[in-house]
Amino acid sequence: SFHTRARSGDLLTRIAGDTNQLKNVFAESILKFAAHALTVVGMFAVMFALNWKIGLIALATLPFLCFSLFHLYRKTKASVKTQKKQEGRVASRMSEVLSAIPVVQAFARETHEEARFDAVTAETLRESIRVARLEAAATRSAEIITALGTAAAVLFGALQVMNGEMLPGELVLVVGYLTNMYSPIKSLAKL
């Protein structure tokens, strides 16, 4: 019953595309995720050792970042699902038409089939653009939140330096660690 319901093009895109995605997840993404997560944890440990107050400022940005990214992740997931369905429809359309080329030519349906194919691919293109916009929004929100966290940490650190509670060199070191800590967080957002 599955094969009577399933379209051959959809199955082909799943076999070709999804297995490639799984390979990328298990071969690359998991390793990158682990490396970035360990880097962030190590940077937090050093930040708290250097100045726990600025470490708390950096930690305070994480809930905002997580909320923003998970909200966009849910939207992206739904859009990618729709995009995959559309790609399956395109592949099915191509498979059906290419296997029946003599029939299409016999009934002079080339322009009709071309119009149907254009309609299906236009929908796929719209979903691809939507996914790209959502991914850009995730990157942009991560950039804004990390910039605000860095600005708050620098402002607080500058006030501590002015009050004599912190040396200027310590502030430079803490800001360097903060910047290096936010870099893998942005990469995690992309992953």
C-alpha atoms as a printed R data frame, in Angstrom:
    type eleno elety resid chain resno      x      y       z
1   ATOM     1    CA   SER     A     1  0.000  0.000   0.000
2   ATOM     2    CA   PHE     A     2  2.936  2.324   0.669
3   ATOM     3    CA   HIS     A     3  4.225  2.029  -2.888
4   ATOM     4    CA   THR     A     4  0.812  2.656  -4.403
5   ATOM     5    CA   ARG     A     5  0.556  5.899  -2.393
6   ATOM     6    CA   ALA     A     6  4.176  7.046  -2.720
7   ATOM     7    CA   ARG     A     7  5.409  8.869  -5.793
8   ATOM     8    CA   SER     A     8  8.583  7.562  -7.367
9   ATOM     9    CA   GLY     A     9 10.142 11.039  -7.597
10  ATOM    10    CA   ASP     A    10  9.490 11.685  -3.922
11  ATOM    11    CA   LEU     A    11 11.164  8.394  -3.016
12  ATOM    12    CA   LEU     A    12 14.137  9.249  -5.238
13  ATOM    13    CA   THR     A    13 14.648 12.623  -3.549
14  ATOM    14    CA   ARG     A    14 14.401 11.000  -0.133
15  ATOM    15    CA   ILE     A    15 16.964  8.364  -1.024
16  ATOM    16    CA   ALA     A    16 19.350 10.829  -2.659
17  ATOM    17    CA   GLY     A    17 18.832 13.870  -0.430
18  ATOM    18    CA   ASP     A    18 17.976 12.514   3.008
19  ATOM    19    CA   THR     A    19 20.751  9.933   3.118
20  ATOM    20    CA   ASN     A    20 23.211 12.673   2.174
21  ATOM    21    CA   GLN     A    21 21.815 14.868   4.972
22  ATOM    22    CA   LEU     A    22 22.169 12.025   7.481
23  ATOM    23    CA   LYS     A    23 25.765 11.518   6.389
24  ATOM    24    CA   ASN     A    24 26.454 15.221   6.947
25  ATOM    25    CA   VAL     A    25 24.813 15.162  10.374
26  ATOM    26    CA   PHE     A    26 26.713 12.130  11.611
27  ATOM    27    CA   ALA     A    27 30.023 12.841   9.871
28  ATOM    28    CA   GLU     A    28 30.340 16.589  10.366
29  ATOM    29    CA   SER     A    29 27.605 18.296  12.386
30  ATOM    30    CA   ILE     A    30 27.880 16.181  15.538
31  ATOM    31    CA   LEU     A    31 31.650 16.694  15.701
32  ATOM    32    CA   LYS     A    32 31.285 20.435  15.117
33  ATOM    33    CA   PHE     A    33 28.521 20.640  17.721
34  ATOM    34    CA   ALA     A    34 30.630 18.832  20.316
35  ATOM    35    CA   ALA     A    35 33.701 20.992  19.601
36  ATOM    36    CA   HIS     A    36 31.727 24.241  19.791
37  ATOM    37    CA   ALA     A    37 29.886 23.163  22.960
38  ATOM    38    CA   LEU     A    38 33.164 22.239  24.698
39  ATOM    39    CA   THR     A    39 34.708 25.549  23.608
40  ATOM    40    CA   VAL     A    40 31.770 27.519  25.027
41  ATOM    41    CA   VAL     A    41 31.900 25.618  28.341
42  ATOM    42    CA   GLY     A    42 35.673 26.151  28.600
43  ATOM    43    CA   MET     A    43 35.369 29.854  27.809
44  ATOM    44    CA   PHE     A    44 32.639 30.246  30.434
45  ATOM    45    CA   ALA     A    45 34.860 28.547  33.017
46  ATOM    46    CA   VAL     A    46 37.751 30.915  32.249
47  ATOM    47    CA   MET     A    47 35.409 33.937  32.226
48  ATOM    48    CA   PHE     A    48 34.019 33.050  35.650
49  ATOM    49    CA   ALA     A    49 37.545 32.510  36.963
50  ATOM    50    CA   LEU     A    50 38.672 35.931  35.677
51  ATOM    51    CA   ASN     A    51 35.597 37.964  36.619
52  ATOM    52    CA   TRP     A    52 32.421 36.230  37.693
53  ATOM    53    CA   LYS     A    53 30.263 39.359  37.321
54  ATOM    54    CA   ILE     A    54 31.064 39.735  33.630
55  ATOM    55    CA   GLY     A    55 30.654 35.968  33.291
56  ATOM    56    CA   LEU     A    56 27.103 36.381  34.615
57  ATOM    57    CA   ILE     A    57 26.424 39.081  32.008
58  ATOM    58    CA   ALA     A    58 27.556 36.683  29.280
59  ATOM    59    CA   LEU     A    59 25.457 33.901  30.820
60  ATOM    60    CA   ALA     A    60 22.405 36.193  30.945
61  ATOM    61    CA   THR     A    61 22.404 36.511  27.146
62  ATOM    62    CA   LEU     A    62 22.091 32.745  26.627
63  ATOM    63    CA   PRO     A    63 18.364 32.415  27.492
64  ATOM    64    CA   PHE     A    64 17.516 35.174  24.991
65  ATOM    65    CA   LEU     A    65 19.698 33.538  22.385
66  ATOM    66    CA   CYS     A    66 18.185 30.095  22.982
67  ATOM    67    CA   PHE     A    67 14.608 31.436  22.900
68  ATOM    68    CA   SER     A    68 15.248 33.305  19.658
69  ATOM    69    CA   LEU     A    69 16.955 30.360  17.982
70  ATOM    70    CA   PHE     A    70 14.406 27.733  19.046
71  ATOM    71    CA   HIS     A    71 11.559 29.976  17.875
72  ATOM    72    CA   LEU     A    72 13.216 30.331  14.462
73  ATOM    73    CA   TYR     A    73 14.156 26.633  14.436
74  ATOM    74    CA   ARG     A    74 10.488 25.590  14.664
75  ATOM    75    CA   LYS     A    75  9.583 27.864  11.748
76  ATOM    76    CA   THR     A    76 12.559 26.660   9.703
77  ATOM    77    CA   LYS     A    77 11.746 23.013  10.385
78  ATOM    78    CA   ALA     A    78  8.186 23.417   9.065
79  ATOM    79    CA   SER     A    79  9.406 25.321   6.025
80  ATOM    80    CA   VAL     A    80 12.095 22.744   5.227
81  ATOM    81    CA   LYS     A    81  9.476 19.991   5.465
82  ATOM    82    CA   THR     A    82  7.313 21.827   2.935
83  ATOM    83    CA   GLN     A    83 10.349 22.417   0.728
84  ATOM    84    CA   LYS     A    84 11.226 18.705   0.763
85  ATOM    85    CA   LYS     A    85  7.651 17.803  -0.207
86  ATOM    86    CA   GLN     A    86  7.824 20.277  -3.068
87  ATOM    87    CA   GLU     A    87 11.158 18.848  -4.229
88  ATOM    88    CA   GLY     A    88  9.534 15.409  -4.201
89  ATOM    89    CA   ARG     A    89  6.696 16.743  -6.341
90  ATOM    90    CA   VAL     A    90  9.194 18.236  -8.799
91  ATOM    91    CA   ALA     A    91 11.089 14.949  -9.047
92  ATOM    92    CA   SER     A    92  7.826 13.030  -9.468
93  ATOM    93    CA   ARG     A    93  6.685 15.394 -12.204
94  ATOM    94    CA   MET     A    94 10.022 15.009 -13.997
95  ATOM    95    CA   SER     A    95  9.976 11.234 -13.645
96  ATOM    96    CA   GLU     A    96  6.400 10.908 -14.888
97  ATOM    97    CA   VAL     A    97  6.870 13.208 -17.870
98  ATOM    98    CA   LEU     A    98 10.261 11.838 -18.900
99  ATOM    99    CA   SER     A    99  8.989  8.263 -18.778
100 ATOM   100    CA   ALA     A   100  6.017  9.260 -20.963
101 ATOM   101    CA   ILE     A   101  7.778 11.549 -23.467
102 ATOM   102    CA   PRO     A   102  6.361  9.734 -26.542
103 ATOM   103    CA   VAL     A   103  2.807 10.142 -25.195
104 ATOM   104    CA   VAL     A   104  3.387 13.826 -24.373
105 ATOM   105    CA   GLN     A   105  4.743 14.419 -27.869
106 ATOM   106    CA   ALA     A   106  1.959 12.428 -29.507
107 ATOM   107    CA   PHE     A   107 -0.697 14.635 -27.904
108 ATOM   108    CA   ALA     A   108  1.377 17.860 -28.352
109 ATOM   109    CA   ARG     A   109  1.312 18.545 -24.594
110 ATOM   110    CA   GLU     A   110  4.838 19.939 -24.306
111 ATOM   111    CA   THR     A   111  3.774 23.504 -23.409
112 ATOM   112    CA   HIS     A   112  1.156 22.213 -20.964
113 ATOM   113    CA   GLU     A   113  3.719 20.007 -19.192
114 ATOM   114    CA   GLU     A   114  6.230 22.863 -19.196
115 ATOM   115    CA   ALA     A   115  3.665 25.152 -17.511
116 ATOM   116    CA   ARG     A   116  2.867 22.501 -14.873
117 ATOM   117    CA   PHE     A   117  6.582 21.973 -14.225
118 ATOM   118    CA   ASP     A   118  7.159 25.739 -13.908
119 ATOM   119    CA   ALA     A   119  4.313 26.006 -11.379
120 ATOM   120    CA   VAL     A   120  5.722 23.223  -9.215
121 ATOM   121    CA   THR     A   121  9.302 24.567  -9.339
122 ATOM   122    CA   ALA     A   122  8.099 28.121  -8.548
123 ATOM   123    CA   GLU     A   123  6.592 26.827  -5.301
124 ATOM   124    CA   THR     A   124  9.859 25.043  -4.457
125 ATOM   125    CA   LEU     A   125 11.751 28.256  -5.128
126 ATOM   126    CA   ARG     A   126  9.423 30.218  -2.813
127 ATOM   127    CA   GLU     A   127 10.001 27.723   0.014
128 ATOM   128    CA   SER     A   128 13.779 27.785  -0.588
129 ATOM   129    CA   ILE     A   129 13.765 31.568  -0.312
130 ATOM   130    CA   ARG     A   130 11.701 31.342   2.891
131 ATOM   131    CA   VAL     A   131 14.190 28.864   4.400
132 ATOM   132    CA   ALA     A   132 17.119 31.110   3.430
133 ATOM   133    CA   ARG     A   133 15.391 34.107   5.042
134 ATOM   134    CA   LEU     A   134 14.735 32.169   8.255
135 ATOM   135    CA   GLU     A   135 18.372 31.024   8.394
136 ATOM   136    CA   ALA     A   136 19.497 34.630   7.847
137 ATOM   137    CA   ALA     A   137 17.128 35.756  10.626
138 ATOM   138    CA   ALA     A   138 18.670 33.181  12.987
139 ATOM   139    CA   THR     A   139 22.165 34.439  12.180
140 ATOM   140    CA   ARG     A   140 21.055 38.065  12.499
141 ATOM   141    CA   SER     A   141 19.353 37.510  15.875
142 ATOM   142    CA   ALA     A   142 22.440 35.677  17.171
143 ATOM   143    CA   GLU     A   143 24.628 38.591  16.001
144 ATOM   144    CA   ILE     A   144 22.398 41.196  17.685
145 ATOM   145    CA   ILE     A   145 22.107 39.329  20.993
146 ATOM   146    CA   THR     A   146 25.838 38.608  21.192
147 ATOM   147    CA   ALA     A   147 26.641 42.243  20.291
148 ATOM   148    CA   LEU     A   148 24.341 43.464  23.071
149 ATOM   149    CA   GLY     A   149 25.943 41.015  25.525
150 ATOM   150    CA   THR     A   150 29.427 42.178  24.546
151 ATOM   151    CA   ALA     A   151 28.412 45.836  24.852
152 ATOM   152    CA   ALA     A   152 26.909 45.257  28.319
153 ATOM   153    CA   ALA     A   153 30.031 43.387  29.453
154 ATOM   154    CA   VAL     A   154 32.358 46.099  28.112
155 ATOM   155    CA   LEU     A   155 30.283 48.843  29.761
156 ATOM   156    CA   PHE     A   156 30.235 47.035  33.100
157 ATOM   157    CA   GLY     A   157 33.948 46.247  32.833
158 ATOM   158    CA   ALA     A   158 34.771 49.863  31.978
159 ATOM   159    CA   LEU     A   159 32.871 51.013  35.061
160 ATOM   160    CA   GLN     A   160 34.841 48.532  37.160
161 ATOM   161    CA   VAL     A   161 38.124 49.804  35.679
162 ATOM   162    CA   MET     A   162 37.119 53.402  36.426
163 ATOM   163    CA   ASN     A   163 36.301 52.445  40.033
164 ATOM   164    CA   GLY     A   164 39.640 50.671  40.378
165 ATOM   165    CA   GLU     A   165 38.044 47.243  40.906
166 ATOM   166    CA   MET     A   166 39.578 45.849  37.746
167 ATOM   167    CA   LEU     A   167 42.757 46.431  35.756
168 ATOM   168    CA   PRO     A   168 42.474 47.594  32.116
169 ATOM   169    CA   GLY     A   169 44.450 44.523  31.006
170 ATOM   170    CA   GLU     A   170 41.926 42.255  32.733
171 ATOM   171    CA   LEU     A   171 39.095 43.990  30.881
172 ATOM   172    CA   VAL     A   172 40.855 43.467  27.550
173 ATOM   173    CA   LEU     A   173 41.411 39.798  28.416
174 ATOM   174    CA   VAL     A   174 37.797 39.272  29.515
175 ATOM   175    CA   VAL     A   175 36.433 40.992  26.387
176 ATOM   176    CA   GLY     A   176 38.753 38.835  24.241
177 ATOM   177    CA   TYR     A   177 37.416 35.693  25.896
178 ATOM   178    CA   LEU     A   178 33.861 36.956  25.558
179 ATOM   179    CA   THR     A   179 34.296 37.587  21.831
180 ATOM   180    CA   ASN     A   180 35.910 34.170  21.356
181 ATOM   181    CA   MET     A   181 33.100 32.552  23.345
182 ATOM   182    CA   TYR     A   182 30.354 34.138  21.241
183 ATOM   183    CA   SER     A   183 31.949 32.951  17.994
184 ATOM   184    CA   PRO     A   184 31.218 29.230  18.613
185 ATOM   185    CA   ILE     A   185 27.760 30.163  19.920
186 ATOM   186    CA   LYS     A   186 27.010 31.760  16.540
187 ATOM   187    CA   SER     A   187 28.301 28.625  14.829
188 ATOM   188    CA   LEU     A   188 26.040 26.499  17.043
189 ATOM   189    CA   ALA     A   189 23.145 28.712  15.970
190 ATOM   190    CA   LYS     A   190 23.936 27.967  12.320
191 ATOM   191    CA   LEU     A   191 24.213 24.229  13.044
